[in-house]
PDB file of C-alpha atoms in Angstrom:
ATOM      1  CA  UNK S  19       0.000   0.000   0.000  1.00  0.00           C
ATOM      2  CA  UNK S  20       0.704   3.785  -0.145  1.00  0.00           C
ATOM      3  CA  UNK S  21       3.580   4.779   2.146  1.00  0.00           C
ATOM      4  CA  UNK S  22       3.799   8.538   4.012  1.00  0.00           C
ATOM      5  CA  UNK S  23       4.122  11.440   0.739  1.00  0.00           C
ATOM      6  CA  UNK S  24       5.677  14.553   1.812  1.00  0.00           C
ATOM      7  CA  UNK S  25       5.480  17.478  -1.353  1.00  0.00           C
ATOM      8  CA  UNK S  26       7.614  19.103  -2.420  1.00  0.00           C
ATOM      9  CA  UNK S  27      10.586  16.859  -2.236  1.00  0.00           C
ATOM     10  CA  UNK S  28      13.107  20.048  -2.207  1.00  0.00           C
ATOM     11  CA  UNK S  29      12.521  23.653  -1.273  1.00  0.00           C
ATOM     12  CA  UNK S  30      14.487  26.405  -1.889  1.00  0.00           C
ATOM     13  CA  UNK S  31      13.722  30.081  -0.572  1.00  0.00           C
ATOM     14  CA  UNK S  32      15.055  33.490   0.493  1.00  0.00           C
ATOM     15  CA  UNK S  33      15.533  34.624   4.037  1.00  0.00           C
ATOM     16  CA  UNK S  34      12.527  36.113   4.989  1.00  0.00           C
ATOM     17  CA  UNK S  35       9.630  34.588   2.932  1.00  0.00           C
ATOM     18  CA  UNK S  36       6.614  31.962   4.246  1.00  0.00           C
ATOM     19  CA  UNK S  37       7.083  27.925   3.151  1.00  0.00           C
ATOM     20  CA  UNK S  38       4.561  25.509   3.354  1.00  0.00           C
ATOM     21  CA  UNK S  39       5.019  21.494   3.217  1.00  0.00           C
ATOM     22  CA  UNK S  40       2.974  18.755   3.224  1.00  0.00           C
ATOM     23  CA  UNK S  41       2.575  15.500   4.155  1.00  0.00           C
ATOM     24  CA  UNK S  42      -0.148  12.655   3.337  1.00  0.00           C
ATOM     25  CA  UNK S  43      -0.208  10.143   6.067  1.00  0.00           C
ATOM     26  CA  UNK S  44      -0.790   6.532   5.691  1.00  0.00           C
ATOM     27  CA  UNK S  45      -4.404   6.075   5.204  1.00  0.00           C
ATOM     28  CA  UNK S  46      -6.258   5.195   8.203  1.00  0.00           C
ATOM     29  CA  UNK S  47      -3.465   6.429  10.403  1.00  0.00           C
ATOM     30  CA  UNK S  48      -4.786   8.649  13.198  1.00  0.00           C
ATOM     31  CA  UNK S  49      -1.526  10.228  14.429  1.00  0.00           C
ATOM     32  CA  UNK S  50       0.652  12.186  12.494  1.00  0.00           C
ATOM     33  CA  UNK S  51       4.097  13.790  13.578  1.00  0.00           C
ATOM     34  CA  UNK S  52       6.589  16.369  12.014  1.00  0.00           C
ATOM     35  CA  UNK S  53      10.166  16.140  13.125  1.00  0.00           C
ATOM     36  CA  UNK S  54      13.333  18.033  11.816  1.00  0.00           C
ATOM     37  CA  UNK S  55      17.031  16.882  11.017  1.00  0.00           C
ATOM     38  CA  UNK S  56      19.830  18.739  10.729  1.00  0.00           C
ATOM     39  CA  UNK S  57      22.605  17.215   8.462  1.00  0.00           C
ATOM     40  CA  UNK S  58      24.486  14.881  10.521  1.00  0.00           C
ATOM     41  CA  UNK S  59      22.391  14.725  13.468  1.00  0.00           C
ATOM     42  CA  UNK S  60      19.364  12.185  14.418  1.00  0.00           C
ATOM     43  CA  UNK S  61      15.888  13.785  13.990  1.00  0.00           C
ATOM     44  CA  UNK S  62      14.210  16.474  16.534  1.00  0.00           C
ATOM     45  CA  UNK S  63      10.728  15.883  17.796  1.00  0.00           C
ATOM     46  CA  UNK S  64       8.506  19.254  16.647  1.00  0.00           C
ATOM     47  CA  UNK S  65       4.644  18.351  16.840  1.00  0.00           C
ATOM     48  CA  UNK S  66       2.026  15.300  16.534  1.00  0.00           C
ATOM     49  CA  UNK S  67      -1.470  15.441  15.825  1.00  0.00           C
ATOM     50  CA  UNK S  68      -3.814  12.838  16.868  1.00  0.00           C
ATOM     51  CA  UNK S  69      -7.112  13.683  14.828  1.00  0.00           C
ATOM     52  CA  UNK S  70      -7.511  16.919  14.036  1.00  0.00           C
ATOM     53  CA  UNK S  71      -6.053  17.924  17.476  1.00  0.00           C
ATOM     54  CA  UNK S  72      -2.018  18.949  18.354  1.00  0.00           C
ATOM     55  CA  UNK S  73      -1.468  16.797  21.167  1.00  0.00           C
ATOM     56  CA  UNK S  74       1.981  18.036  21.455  1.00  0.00           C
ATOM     57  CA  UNK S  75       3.150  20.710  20.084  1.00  0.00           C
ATOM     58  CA  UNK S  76       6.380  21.453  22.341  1.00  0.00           C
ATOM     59  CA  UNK S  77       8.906  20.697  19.863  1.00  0.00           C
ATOM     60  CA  UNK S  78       8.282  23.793  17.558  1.00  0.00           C
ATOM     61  CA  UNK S  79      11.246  26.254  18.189  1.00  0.00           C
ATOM     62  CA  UNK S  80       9.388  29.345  17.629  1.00  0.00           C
ATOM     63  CA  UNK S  81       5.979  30.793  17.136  1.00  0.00           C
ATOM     64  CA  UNK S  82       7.023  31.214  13.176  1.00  0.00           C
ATOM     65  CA  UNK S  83       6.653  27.904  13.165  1.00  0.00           C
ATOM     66  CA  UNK S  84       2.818  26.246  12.814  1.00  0.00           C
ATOM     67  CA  UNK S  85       1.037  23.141  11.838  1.00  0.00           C
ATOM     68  CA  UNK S  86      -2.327  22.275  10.548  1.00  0.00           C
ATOM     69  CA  UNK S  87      -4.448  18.959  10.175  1.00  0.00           C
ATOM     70  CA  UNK S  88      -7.952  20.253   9.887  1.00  0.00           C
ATOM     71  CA  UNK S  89      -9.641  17.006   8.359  1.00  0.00           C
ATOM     72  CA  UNK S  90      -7.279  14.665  10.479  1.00  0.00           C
ATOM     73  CA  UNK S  91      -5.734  13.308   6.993  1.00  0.00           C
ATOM     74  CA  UNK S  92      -3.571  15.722   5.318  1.00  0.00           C
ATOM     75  CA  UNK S  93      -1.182  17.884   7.294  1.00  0.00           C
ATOM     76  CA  UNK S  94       0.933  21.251   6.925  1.00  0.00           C
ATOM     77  CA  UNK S  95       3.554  22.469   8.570  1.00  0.00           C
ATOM     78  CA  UNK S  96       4.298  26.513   7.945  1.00  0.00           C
ATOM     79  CA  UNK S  97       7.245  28.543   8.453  1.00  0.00           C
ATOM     80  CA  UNK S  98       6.645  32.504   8.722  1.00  0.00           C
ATOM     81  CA  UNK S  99      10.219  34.363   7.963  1.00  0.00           C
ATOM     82  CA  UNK S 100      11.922  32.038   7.252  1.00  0.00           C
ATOM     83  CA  UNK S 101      15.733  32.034   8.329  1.00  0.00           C
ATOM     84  CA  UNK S 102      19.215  30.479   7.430  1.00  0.00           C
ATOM     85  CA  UNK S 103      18.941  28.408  10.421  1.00  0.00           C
ATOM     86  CA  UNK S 104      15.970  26.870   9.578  1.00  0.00           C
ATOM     87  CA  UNK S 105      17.316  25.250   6.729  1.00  0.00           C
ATOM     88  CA  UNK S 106      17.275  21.145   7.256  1.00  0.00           C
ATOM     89  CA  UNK S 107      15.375  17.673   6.228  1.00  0.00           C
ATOM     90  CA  UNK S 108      11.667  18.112   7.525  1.00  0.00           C
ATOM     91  CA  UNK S 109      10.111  14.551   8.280  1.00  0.00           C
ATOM     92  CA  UNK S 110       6.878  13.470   8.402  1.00  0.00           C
ATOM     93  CA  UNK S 111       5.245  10.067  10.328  1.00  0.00           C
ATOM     94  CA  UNK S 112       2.008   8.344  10.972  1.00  0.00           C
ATOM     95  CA  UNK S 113       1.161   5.568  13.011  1.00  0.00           C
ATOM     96  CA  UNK S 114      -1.914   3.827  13.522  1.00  0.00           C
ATOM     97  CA  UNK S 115      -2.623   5.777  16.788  1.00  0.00           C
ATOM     98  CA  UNK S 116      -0.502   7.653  19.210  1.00  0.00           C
ATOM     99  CA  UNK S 117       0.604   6.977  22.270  1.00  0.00           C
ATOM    100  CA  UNK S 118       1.691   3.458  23.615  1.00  0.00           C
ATOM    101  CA  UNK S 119       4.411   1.182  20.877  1.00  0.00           C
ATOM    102  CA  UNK S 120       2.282   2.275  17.540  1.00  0.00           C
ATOM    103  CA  UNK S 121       5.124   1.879  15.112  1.00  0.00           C
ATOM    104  CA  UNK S 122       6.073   5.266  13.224  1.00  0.00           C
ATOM    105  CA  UNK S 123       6.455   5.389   9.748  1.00  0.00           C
ATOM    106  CA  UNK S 124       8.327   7.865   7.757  1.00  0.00           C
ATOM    107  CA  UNK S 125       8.231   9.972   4.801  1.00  0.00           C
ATOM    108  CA  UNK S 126      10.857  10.622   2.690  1.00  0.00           C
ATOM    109  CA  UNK S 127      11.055  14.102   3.956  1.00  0.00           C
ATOM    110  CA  UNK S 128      11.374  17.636   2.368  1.00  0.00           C
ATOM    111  CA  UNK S 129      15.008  19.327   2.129  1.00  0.00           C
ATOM    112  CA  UNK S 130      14.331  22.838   3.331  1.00  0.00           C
ATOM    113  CA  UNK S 131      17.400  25.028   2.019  1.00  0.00           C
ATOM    114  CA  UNK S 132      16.788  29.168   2.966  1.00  0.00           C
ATOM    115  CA  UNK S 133      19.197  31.123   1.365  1.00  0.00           C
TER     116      UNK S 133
ATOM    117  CA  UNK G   8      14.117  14.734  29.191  1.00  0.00           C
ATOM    118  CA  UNK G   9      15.411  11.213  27.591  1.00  0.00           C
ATOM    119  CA  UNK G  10      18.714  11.372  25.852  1.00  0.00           C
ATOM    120  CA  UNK G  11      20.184   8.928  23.649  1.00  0.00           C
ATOM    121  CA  UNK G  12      23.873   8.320  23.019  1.00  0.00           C
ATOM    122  CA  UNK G  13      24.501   6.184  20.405  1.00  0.00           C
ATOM    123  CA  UNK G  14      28.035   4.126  19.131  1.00  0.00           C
ATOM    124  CA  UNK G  15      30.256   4.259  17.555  1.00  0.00           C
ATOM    125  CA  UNK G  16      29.425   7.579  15.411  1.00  0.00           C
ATOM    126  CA  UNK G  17      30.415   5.630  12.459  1.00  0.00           C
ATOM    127  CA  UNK G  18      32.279   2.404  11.424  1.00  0.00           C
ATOM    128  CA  UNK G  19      33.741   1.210   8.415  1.00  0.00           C
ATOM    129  CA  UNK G  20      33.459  -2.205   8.158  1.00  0.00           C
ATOM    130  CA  UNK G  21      34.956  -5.020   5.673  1.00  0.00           C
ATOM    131  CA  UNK G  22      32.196  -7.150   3.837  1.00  0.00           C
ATOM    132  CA  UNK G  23      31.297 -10.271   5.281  1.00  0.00           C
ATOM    133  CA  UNK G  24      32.581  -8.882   8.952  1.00  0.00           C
ATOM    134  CA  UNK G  25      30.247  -9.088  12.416  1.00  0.00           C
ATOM    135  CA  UNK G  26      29.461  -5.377  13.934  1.00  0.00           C
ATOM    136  CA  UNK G  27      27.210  -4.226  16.789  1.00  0.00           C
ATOM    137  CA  UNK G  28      25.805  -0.909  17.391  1.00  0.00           C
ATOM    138  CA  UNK G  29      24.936   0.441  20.889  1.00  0.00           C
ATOM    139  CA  UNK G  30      22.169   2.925  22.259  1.00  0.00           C
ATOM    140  CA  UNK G  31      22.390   4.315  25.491  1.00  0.00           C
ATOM    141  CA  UNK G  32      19.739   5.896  27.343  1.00  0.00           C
ATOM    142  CA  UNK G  33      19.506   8.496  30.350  1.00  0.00           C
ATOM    143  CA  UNK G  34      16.035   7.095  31.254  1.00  0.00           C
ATOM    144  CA  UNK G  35      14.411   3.549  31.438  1.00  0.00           C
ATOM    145  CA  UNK G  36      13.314   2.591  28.222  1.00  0.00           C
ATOM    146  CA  UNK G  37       9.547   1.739  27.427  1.00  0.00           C
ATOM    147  CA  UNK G  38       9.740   1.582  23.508  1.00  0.00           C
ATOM    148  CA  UNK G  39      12.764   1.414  21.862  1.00  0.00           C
ATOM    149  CA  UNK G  40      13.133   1.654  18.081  1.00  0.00           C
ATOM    150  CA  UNK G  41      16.014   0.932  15.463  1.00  0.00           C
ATOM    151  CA  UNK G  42      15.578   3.035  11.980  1.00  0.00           C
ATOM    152  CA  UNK G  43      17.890   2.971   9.627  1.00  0.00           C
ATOM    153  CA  UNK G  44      17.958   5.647   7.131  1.00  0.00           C
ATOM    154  CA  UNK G  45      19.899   6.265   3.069  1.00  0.00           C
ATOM    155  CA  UNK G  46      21.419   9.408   2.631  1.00  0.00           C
ATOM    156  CA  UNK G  47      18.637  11.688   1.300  1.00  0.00           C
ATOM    157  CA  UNK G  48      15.670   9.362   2.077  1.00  0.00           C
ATOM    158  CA  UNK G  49      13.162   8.864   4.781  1.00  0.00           C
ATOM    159  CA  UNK G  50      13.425   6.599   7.811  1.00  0.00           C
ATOM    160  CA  UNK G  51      12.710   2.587   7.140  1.00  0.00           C
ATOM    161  CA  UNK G  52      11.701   0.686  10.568  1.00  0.00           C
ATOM    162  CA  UNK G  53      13.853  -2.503  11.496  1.00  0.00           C
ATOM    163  CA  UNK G  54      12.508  -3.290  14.803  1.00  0.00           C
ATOM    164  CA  UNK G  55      10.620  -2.555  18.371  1.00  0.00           C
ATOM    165  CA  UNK G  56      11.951  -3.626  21.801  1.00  0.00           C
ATOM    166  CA  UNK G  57       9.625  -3.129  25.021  1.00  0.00           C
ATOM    167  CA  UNK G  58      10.386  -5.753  27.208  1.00  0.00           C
ATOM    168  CA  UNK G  59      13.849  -6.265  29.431  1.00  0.00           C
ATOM    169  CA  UNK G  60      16.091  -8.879  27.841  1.00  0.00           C
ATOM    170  CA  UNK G  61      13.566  -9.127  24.956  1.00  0.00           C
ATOM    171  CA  UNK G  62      15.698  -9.842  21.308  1.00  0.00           C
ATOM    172  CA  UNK G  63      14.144  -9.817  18.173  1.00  0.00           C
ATOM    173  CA  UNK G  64      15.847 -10.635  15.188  1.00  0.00           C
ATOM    174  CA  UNK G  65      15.080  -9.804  11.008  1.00  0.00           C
ATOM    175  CA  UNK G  66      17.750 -11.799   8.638  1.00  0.00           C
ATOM    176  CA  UNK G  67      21.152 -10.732   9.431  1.00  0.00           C
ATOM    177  CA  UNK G  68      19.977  -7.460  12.099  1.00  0.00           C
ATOM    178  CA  UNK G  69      19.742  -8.636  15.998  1.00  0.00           C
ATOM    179  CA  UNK G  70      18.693  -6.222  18.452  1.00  0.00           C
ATOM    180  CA  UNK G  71      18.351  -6.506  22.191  1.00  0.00           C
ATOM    181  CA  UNK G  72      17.611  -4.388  24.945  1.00  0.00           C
ATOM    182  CA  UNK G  73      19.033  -4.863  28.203  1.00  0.00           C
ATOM    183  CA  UNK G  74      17.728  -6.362  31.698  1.00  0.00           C
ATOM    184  CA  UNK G  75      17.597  -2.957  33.131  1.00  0.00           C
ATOM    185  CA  UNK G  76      16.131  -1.307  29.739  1.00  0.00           C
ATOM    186  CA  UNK G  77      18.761   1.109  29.351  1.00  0.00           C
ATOM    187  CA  UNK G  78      21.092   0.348  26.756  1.00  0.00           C
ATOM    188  CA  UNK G  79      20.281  -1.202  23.483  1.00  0.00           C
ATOM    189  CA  UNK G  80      22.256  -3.367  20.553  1.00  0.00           C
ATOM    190  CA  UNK G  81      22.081  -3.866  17.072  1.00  0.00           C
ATOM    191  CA  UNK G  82      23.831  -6.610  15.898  1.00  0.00           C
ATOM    192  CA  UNK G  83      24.525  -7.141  12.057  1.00  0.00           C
ATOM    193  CA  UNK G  84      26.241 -10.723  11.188  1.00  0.00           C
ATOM    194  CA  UNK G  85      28.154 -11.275   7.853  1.00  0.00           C
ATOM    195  CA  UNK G  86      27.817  -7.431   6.664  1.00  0.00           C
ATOM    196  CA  UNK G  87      26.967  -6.687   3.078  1.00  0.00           C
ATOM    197  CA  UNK G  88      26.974  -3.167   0.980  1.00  0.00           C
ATOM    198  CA  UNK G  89      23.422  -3.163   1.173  1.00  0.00           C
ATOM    199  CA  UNK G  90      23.773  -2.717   4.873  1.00  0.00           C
ATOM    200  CA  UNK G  91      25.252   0.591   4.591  1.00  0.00           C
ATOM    201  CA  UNK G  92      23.208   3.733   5.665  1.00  0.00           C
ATOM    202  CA  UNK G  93      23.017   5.330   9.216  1.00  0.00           C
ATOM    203  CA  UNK G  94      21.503   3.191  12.108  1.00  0.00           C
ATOM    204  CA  UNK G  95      19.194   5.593  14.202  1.00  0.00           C
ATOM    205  CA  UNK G  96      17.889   4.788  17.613  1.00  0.00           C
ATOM    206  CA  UNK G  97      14.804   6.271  18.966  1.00  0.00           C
ATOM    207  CA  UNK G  98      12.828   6.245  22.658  1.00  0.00           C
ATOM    208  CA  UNK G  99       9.386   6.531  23.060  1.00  0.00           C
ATOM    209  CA  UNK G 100       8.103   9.698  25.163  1.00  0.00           C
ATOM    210  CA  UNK G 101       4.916   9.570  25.738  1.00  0.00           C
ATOM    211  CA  UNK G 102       4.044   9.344  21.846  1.00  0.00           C
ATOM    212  CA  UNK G 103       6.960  10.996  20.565  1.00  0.00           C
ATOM    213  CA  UNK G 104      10.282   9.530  19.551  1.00  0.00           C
ATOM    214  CA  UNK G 105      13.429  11.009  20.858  1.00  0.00           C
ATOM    215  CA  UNK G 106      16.487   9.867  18.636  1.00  0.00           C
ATOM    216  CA  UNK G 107      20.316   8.860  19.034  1.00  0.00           C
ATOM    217  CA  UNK G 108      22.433  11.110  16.805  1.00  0.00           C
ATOM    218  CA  UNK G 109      22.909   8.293  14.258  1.00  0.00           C
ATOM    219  CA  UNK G 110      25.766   5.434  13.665  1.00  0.00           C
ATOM    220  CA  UNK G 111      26.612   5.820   9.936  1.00  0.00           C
ATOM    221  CA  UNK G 112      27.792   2.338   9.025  1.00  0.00           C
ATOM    222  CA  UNK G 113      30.288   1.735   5.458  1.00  0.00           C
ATOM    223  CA  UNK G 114      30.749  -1.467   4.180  1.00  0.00           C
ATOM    224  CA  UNK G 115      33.851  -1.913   2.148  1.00  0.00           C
ATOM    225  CA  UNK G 116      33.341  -4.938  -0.375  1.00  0.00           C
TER     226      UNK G 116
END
């Protein structure tokens, strides 16, 4: 079956303009979760949804930094002013539900590059 | 918070040699999960530990987790190329996974 999508693949932008990715969880999945990897470390924890709902959203860094799953299916994550530092691999996972040992599966993850 | 060490950082290995990757955590464990991930592509799940002592095994890849639950192996017998790609670690907390830094594993033919 259809693994985790995450659109666009690469993204390249200025310093100081608004980004958007996606990610299409495994169908049926209820939880979905956005981490971020910096080249050569593992990846950092940012928010999960289960639903609709954040359940956690203590990973974000910043309030430029926001995520959206208003159908409990489809999610975005947003970046407002964007900056050099922000620049990394985001990831995206689903599992059947959250919580407990519900394996996480990943995306393949979108290469954010802010120049 | 958890923290994860994980070891070596990397390892170059000959093909057809035995190597064993450790995870060490600053908590008890309650999930613990190996990844292992190709440069430039997502994360692919190898395996799931929960119980103390428990070992679970998937062709050539071994992993274990300790009595105590706070250190973690992963054992790869008779190493090939297609083994190569960084080993990743990761707890469970409460949900979310909190990961190792990575073992990037070479494997020399």
């Amino acid at each position: 079956g259809a693994g985790v999508s995450q659109t666009p693949s690469n993204k390249v932008t200025e310093k100081g303009k608004y980004v958007e990715l996606r990610c299409d969880p495994i169908s049926g999945h209820t939880a979905l979760y956005w981490y971020r990897q910096s080249l050569g470390q593992g990846p950092e924890f940012l928010i999960y949804f289960q639903g609709t709902g954040a359940a956690d959203d203590s990973g974000l860094p910043n309030d430029r930094f926001f995520a959206v799953r208003p159908e409990g299916s489809v999610s975005t994550l947003k970046i407002q002013r964007t900056e050099r530092g922000d620049s990394a691999v985001y990831l995206c996972a689903s599992s059947p539900d959250a919580g407990g040992t519900d394996t996480q599966y990943f995306g393949p993850g979108t290469r954010l590059t802010v120049l | 918070s958890q923290e994860l060490e994980q070891s070596p950082q990397s390892l170059i290995v000959q093909e057809g040699k035995n190597l064993t990757i450790n995870c060490t955590s600053s908590k008890t464990l309650y999930g613990l999960y190996w990844y292992k991930q190709k440069y430039g592509e997502g994360l692919i799940f190898l395996m799931m530990l929960q119980k103390g002592g428990e070992e679970k095994s998937h062709e050539k890849i071994t992993a274990k987790l300790d009595e105590k639950k706070q250190q973690s192996s992963l054992h790869i017998t008779a190493s090939q190329p297609s083994h190569a790609g960084i080993y990743l670690c990761g707890a469970d907390e409460g949900g979310k996974l909190i990961f190792g830094q990575g073992t990037e594993l070479s494997v020399k033919p």
